mmCIF file of C-alpha atoms and ligand atoms in Angstrom:
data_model
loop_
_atom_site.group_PDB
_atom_site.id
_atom_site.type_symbol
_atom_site.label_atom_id
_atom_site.label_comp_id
_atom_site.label_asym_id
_atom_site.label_seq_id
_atom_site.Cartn_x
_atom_site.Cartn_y
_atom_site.Cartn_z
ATOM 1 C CA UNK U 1 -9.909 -3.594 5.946
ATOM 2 C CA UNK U 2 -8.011 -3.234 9.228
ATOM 3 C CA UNK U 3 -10.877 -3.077 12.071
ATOM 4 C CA UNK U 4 -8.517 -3.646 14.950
ATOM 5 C CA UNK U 5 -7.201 -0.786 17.594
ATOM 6 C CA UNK U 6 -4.576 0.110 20.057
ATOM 7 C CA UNK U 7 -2.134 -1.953 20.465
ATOM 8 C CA UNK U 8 -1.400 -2.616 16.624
ATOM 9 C CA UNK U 9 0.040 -5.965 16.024
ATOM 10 C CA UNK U 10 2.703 -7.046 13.456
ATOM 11 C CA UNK U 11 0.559 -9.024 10.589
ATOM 12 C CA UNK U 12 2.198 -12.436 9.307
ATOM 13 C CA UNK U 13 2.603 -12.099 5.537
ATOM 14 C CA UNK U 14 -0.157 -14.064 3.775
ATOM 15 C CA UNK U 15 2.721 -16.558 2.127
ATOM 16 C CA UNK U 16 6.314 -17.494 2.488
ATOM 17 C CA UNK U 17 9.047 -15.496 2.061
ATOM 18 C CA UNK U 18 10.203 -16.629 -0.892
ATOM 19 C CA UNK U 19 6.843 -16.605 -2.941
ATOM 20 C CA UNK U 20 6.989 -12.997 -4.678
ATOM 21 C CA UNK U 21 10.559 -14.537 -6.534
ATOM 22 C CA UNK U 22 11.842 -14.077 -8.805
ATOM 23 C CA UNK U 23 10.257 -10.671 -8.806
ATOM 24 C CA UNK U 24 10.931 -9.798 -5.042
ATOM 25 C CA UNK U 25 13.534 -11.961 -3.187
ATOM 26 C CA UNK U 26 13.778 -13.439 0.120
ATOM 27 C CA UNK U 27 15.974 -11.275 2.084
ATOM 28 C CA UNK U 28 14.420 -7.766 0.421
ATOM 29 C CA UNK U 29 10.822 -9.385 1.820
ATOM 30 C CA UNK U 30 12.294 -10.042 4.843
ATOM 31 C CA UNK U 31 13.723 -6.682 5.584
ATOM 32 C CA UNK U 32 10.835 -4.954 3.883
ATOM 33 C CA UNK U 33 8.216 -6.850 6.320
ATOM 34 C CA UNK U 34 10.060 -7.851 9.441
ATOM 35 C CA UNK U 35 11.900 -4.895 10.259
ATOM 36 C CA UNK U 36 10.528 -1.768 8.007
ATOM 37 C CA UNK U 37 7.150 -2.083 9.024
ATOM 38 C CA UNK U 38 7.352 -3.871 12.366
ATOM 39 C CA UNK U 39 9.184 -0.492 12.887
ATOM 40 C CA UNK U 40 5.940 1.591 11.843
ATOM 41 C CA UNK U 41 3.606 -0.520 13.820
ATOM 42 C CA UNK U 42 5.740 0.262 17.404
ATOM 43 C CA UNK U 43 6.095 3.572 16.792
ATOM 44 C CA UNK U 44 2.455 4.276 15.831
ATOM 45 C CA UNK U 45 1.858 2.269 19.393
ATOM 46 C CA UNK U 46 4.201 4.431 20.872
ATOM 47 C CA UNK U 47 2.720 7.364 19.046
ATOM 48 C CA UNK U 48 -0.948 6.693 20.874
ATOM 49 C CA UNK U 49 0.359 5.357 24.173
ATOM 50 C CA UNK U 50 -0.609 8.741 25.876
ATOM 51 C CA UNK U 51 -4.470 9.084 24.191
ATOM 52 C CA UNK U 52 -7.136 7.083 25.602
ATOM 53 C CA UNK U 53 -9.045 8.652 23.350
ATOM 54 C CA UNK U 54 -7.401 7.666 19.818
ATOM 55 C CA UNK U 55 -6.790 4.288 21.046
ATOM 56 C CA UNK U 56 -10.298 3.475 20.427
ATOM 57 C CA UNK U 57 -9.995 4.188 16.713
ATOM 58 C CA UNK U 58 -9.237 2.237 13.989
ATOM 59 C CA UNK U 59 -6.249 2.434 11.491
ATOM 60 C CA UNK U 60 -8.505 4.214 9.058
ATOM 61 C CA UNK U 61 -10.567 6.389 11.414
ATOM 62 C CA UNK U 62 -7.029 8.159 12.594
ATOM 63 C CA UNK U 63 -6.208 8.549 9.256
ATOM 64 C CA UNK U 64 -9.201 9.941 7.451
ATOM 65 C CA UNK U 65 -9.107 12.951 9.182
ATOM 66 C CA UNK U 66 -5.191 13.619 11.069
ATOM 67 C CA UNK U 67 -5.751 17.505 10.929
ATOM 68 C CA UNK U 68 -8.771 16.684 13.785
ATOM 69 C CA UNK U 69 -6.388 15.275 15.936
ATOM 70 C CA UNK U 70 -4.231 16.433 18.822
ATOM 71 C CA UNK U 71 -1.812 18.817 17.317
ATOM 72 C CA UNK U 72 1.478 16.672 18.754
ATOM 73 C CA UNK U 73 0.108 13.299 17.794
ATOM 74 C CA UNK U 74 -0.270 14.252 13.919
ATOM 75 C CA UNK U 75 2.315 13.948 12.637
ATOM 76 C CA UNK U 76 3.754 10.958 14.271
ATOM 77 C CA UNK U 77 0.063 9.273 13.610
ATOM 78 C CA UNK U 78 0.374 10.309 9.925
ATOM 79 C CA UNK U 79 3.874 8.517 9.251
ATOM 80 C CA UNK U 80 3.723 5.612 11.541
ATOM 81 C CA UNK U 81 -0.294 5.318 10.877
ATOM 82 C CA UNK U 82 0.232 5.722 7.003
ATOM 83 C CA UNK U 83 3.346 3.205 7.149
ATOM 84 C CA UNK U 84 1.516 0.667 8.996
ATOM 85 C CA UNK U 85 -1.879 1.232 6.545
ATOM 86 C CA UNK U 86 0.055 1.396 3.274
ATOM 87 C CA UNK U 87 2.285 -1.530 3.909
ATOM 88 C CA UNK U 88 -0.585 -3.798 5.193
ATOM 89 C CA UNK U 89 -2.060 -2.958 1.730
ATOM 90 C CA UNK U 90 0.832 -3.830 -0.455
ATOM 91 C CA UNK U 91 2.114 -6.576 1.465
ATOM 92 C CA UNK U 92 -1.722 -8.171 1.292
ATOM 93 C CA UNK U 93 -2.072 -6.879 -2.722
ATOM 94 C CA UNK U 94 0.654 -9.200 -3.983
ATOM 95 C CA UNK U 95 0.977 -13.009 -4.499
ATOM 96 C CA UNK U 96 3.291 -15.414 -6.643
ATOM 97 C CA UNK U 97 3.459 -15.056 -10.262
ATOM 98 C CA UNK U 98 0.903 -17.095 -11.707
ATOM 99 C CA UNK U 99 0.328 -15.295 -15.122
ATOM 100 C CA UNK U 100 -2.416 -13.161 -12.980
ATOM 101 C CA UNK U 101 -4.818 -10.602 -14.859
ATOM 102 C CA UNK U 102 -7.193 -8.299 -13.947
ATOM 103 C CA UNK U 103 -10.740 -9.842 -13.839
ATOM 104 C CA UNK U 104 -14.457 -9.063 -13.575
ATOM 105 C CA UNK U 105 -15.915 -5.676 -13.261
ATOM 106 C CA UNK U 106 -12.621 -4.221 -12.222
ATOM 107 C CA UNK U 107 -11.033 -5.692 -15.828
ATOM 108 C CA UNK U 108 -14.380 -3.863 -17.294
ATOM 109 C CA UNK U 109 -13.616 -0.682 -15.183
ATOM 110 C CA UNK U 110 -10.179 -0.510 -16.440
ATOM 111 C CA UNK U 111 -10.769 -0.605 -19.859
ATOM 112 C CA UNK U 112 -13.704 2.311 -19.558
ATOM 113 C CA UNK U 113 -11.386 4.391 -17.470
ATOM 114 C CA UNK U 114 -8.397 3.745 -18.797
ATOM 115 C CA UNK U 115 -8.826 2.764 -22.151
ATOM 116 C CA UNK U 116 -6.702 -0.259 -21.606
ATOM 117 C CA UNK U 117 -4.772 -2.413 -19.103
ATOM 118 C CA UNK U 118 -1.632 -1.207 -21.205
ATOM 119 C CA UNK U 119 -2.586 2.343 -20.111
ATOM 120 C CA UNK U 120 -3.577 1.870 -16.976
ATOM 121 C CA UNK U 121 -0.249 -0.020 -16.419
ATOM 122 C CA UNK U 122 1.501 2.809 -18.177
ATOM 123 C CA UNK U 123 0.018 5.298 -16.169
ATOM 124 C CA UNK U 124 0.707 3.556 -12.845
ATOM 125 C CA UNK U 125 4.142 3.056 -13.805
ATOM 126 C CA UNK U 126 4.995 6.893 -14.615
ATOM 127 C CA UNK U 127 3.167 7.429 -11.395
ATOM 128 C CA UNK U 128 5.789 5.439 -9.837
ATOM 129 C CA UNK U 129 9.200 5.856 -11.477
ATOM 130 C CA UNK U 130 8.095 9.568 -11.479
ATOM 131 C CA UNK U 131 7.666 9.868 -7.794
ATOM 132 C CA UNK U 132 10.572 12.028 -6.547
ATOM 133 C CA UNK U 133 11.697 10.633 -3.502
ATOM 134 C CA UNK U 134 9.785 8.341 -0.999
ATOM 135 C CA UNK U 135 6.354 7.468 -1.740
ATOM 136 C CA UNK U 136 3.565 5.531 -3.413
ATOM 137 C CA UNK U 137 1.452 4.670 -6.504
ATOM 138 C CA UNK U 138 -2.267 3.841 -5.799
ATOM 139 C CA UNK U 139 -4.993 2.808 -8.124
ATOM 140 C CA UNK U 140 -7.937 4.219 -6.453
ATOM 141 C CA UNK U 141 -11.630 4.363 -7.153
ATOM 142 C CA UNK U 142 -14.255 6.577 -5.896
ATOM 143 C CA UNK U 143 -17.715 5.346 -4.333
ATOM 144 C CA UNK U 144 -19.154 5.300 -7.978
ATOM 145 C CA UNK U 145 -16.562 3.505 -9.255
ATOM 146 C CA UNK U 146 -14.272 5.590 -11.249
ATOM 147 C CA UNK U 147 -10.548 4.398 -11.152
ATOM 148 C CA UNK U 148 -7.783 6.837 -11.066
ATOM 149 C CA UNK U 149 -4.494 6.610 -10.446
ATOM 150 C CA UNK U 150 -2.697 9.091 -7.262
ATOM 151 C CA UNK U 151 0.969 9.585 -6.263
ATOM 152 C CA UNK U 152 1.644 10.521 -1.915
ATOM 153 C CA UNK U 153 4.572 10.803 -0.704
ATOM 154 C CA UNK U 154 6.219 9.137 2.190
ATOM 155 C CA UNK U 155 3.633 7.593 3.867
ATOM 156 C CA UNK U 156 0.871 10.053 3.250
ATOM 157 C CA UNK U 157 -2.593 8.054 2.434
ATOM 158 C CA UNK U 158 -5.223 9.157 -0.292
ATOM 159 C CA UNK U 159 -8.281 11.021 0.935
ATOM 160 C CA UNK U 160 -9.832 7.905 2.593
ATOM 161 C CA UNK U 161 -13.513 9.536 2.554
ATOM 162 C CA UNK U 162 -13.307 10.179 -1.418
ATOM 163 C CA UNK U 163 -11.156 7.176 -2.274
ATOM 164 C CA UNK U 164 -10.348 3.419 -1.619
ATOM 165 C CA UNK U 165 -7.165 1.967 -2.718
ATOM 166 C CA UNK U 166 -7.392 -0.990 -4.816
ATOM 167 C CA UNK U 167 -3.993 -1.370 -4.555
ATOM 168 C CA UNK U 168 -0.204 0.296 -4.323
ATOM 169 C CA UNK U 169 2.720 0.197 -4.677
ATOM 170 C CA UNK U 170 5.422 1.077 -2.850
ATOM 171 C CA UNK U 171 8.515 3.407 -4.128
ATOM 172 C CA UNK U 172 10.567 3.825 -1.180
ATOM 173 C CA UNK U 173 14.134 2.742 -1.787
ATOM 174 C CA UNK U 174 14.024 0.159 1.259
ATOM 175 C CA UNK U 175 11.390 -2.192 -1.097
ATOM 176 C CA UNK U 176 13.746 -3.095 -4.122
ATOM 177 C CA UNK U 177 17.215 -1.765 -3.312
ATOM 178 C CA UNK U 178 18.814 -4.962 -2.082
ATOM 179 C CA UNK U 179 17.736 -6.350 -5.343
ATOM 180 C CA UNK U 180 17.361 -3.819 -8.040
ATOM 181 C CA UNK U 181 19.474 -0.908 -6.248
ATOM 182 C CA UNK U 182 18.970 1.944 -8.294
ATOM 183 C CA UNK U 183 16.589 0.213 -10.695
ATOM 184 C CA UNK U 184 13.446 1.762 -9.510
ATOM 185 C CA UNK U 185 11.545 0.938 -13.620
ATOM 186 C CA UNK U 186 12.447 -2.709 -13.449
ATOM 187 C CA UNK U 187 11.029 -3.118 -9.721
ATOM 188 C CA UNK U 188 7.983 -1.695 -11.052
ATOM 189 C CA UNK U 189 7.703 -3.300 -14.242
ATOM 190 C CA UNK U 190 7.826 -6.859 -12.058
ATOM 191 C CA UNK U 191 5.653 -5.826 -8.950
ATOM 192 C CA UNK U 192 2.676 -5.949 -12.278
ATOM 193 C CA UNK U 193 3.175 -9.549 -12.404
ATOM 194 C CA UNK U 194 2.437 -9.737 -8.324
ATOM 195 C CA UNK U 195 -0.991 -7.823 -8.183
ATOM 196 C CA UNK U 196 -3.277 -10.456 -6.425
ATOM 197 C CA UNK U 197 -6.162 -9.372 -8.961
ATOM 198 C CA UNK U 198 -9.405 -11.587 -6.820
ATOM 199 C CA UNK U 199 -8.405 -9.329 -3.817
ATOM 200 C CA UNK U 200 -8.092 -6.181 -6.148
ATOM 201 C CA UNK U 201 -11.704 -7.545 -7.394
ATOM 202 C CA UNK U 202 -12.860 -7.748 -3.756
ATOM 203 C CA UNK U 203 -11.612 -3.927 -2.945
ATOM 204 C CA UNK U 204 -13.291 -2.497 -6.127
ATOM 205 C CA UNK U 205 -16.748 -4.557 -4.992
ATOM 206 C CA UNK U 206 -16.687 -3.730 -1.661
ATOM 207 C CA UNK U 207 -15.783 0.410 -2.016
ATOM 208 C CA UNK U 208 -18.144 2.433 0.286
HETATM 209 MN MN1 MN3 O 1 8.044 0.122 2.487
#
């Protein structure tokens, strides 16, 4: 997805602010974009100001394999890297409610894996409301494409060279509690209707 490198730039939102409502409201998407991860983007910057060397990779090369790189740059590279890759991912996942549902072989994938989108949606949800803490849901599939559903916390990424993320979404308190404060279930329950299923389509096609 992202091919860019050093210096990360702050990515526009692919619609208006107030296109995810009812579901997700203006000022929570404004917060959520403009200031939560503008925040991870300079401080992953800052984070690789002092390697030439890393500054030369991309988003997902620093990420695939953190443990290979210098010792003090981990761990800054794995929450400011992992903020900037996971919210790039949900912010570009969603779009307006539009009585969206999941299509073509990734519809057909769901149903073998899953047995149903009511499972699958299930299972993503207890994934979810489950989570203790900060952290994520993914639906993932592997490079034969088998779907499963993983759980990281904070802003920890799936193994990128077994996985690619279809989509996520995120659990952190900062994305719904202007809007549903403690309501974590009825966020999650309404981020369904948002999943942007061609682009989900386009992930699943294009997995390496
Ligand atoms: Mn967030």
């Amino acid at each position: 997805m992202n091919k860019e490198t050093y210096p990360f730039l702050v990515r526009p939102l692919p619609y208006a602010y107030d296109v995810l409502c009812p579901v997700l409201d203006e000022e929570t998407l404004k917060f959520h974009h403009d200031k939560h991860y503008k925040t991870y983007v300079d401080n992953l910057n800052k984070a690789l100001a002092d390697y030439a060397e890393l500054q030369k990779m991309t988003l997902k090369e620093l990420l695939t394999d953190i443990d290979s790189l210098p010792k003090a740059a981990q761990t800054p590279i794995r929450n400011n890297g992992g903020g900037v890759y996971n919210h790039e991912l949900y912010f570009d996942s969603m779009k307006g409610v539009d009585g969206q549902q999941p299509e073509g072989s990734l519809a057909d994938a769901i149903v073998r894996d899953f047995g149903s989108y009511d499972n699958c949606k299930e299972q993503m949800k207890q994934a979810a409301v489950s989570k203790f803490g900060s952290g994520w849901a993914w639906l993932v599939t592997d490079e034969d494409g088998k779907l499963s559903i993983v759980q990281t916390a904070n802003q920890e990424v799936p193994d990128l060279t077994l996985f690619t993320p279809i989509f996520l979404v995120d659990v952190w308190e900062h994305a719904y509690y202007l809007q549903y404060q403690n309501r974590r279930a009825d966020y999650v329950e309404g981020w369904f209707l948002l999943i942007n299923w061609k682009k989900a389509l386009k992930r699943y096609e294009e997995r390496q």
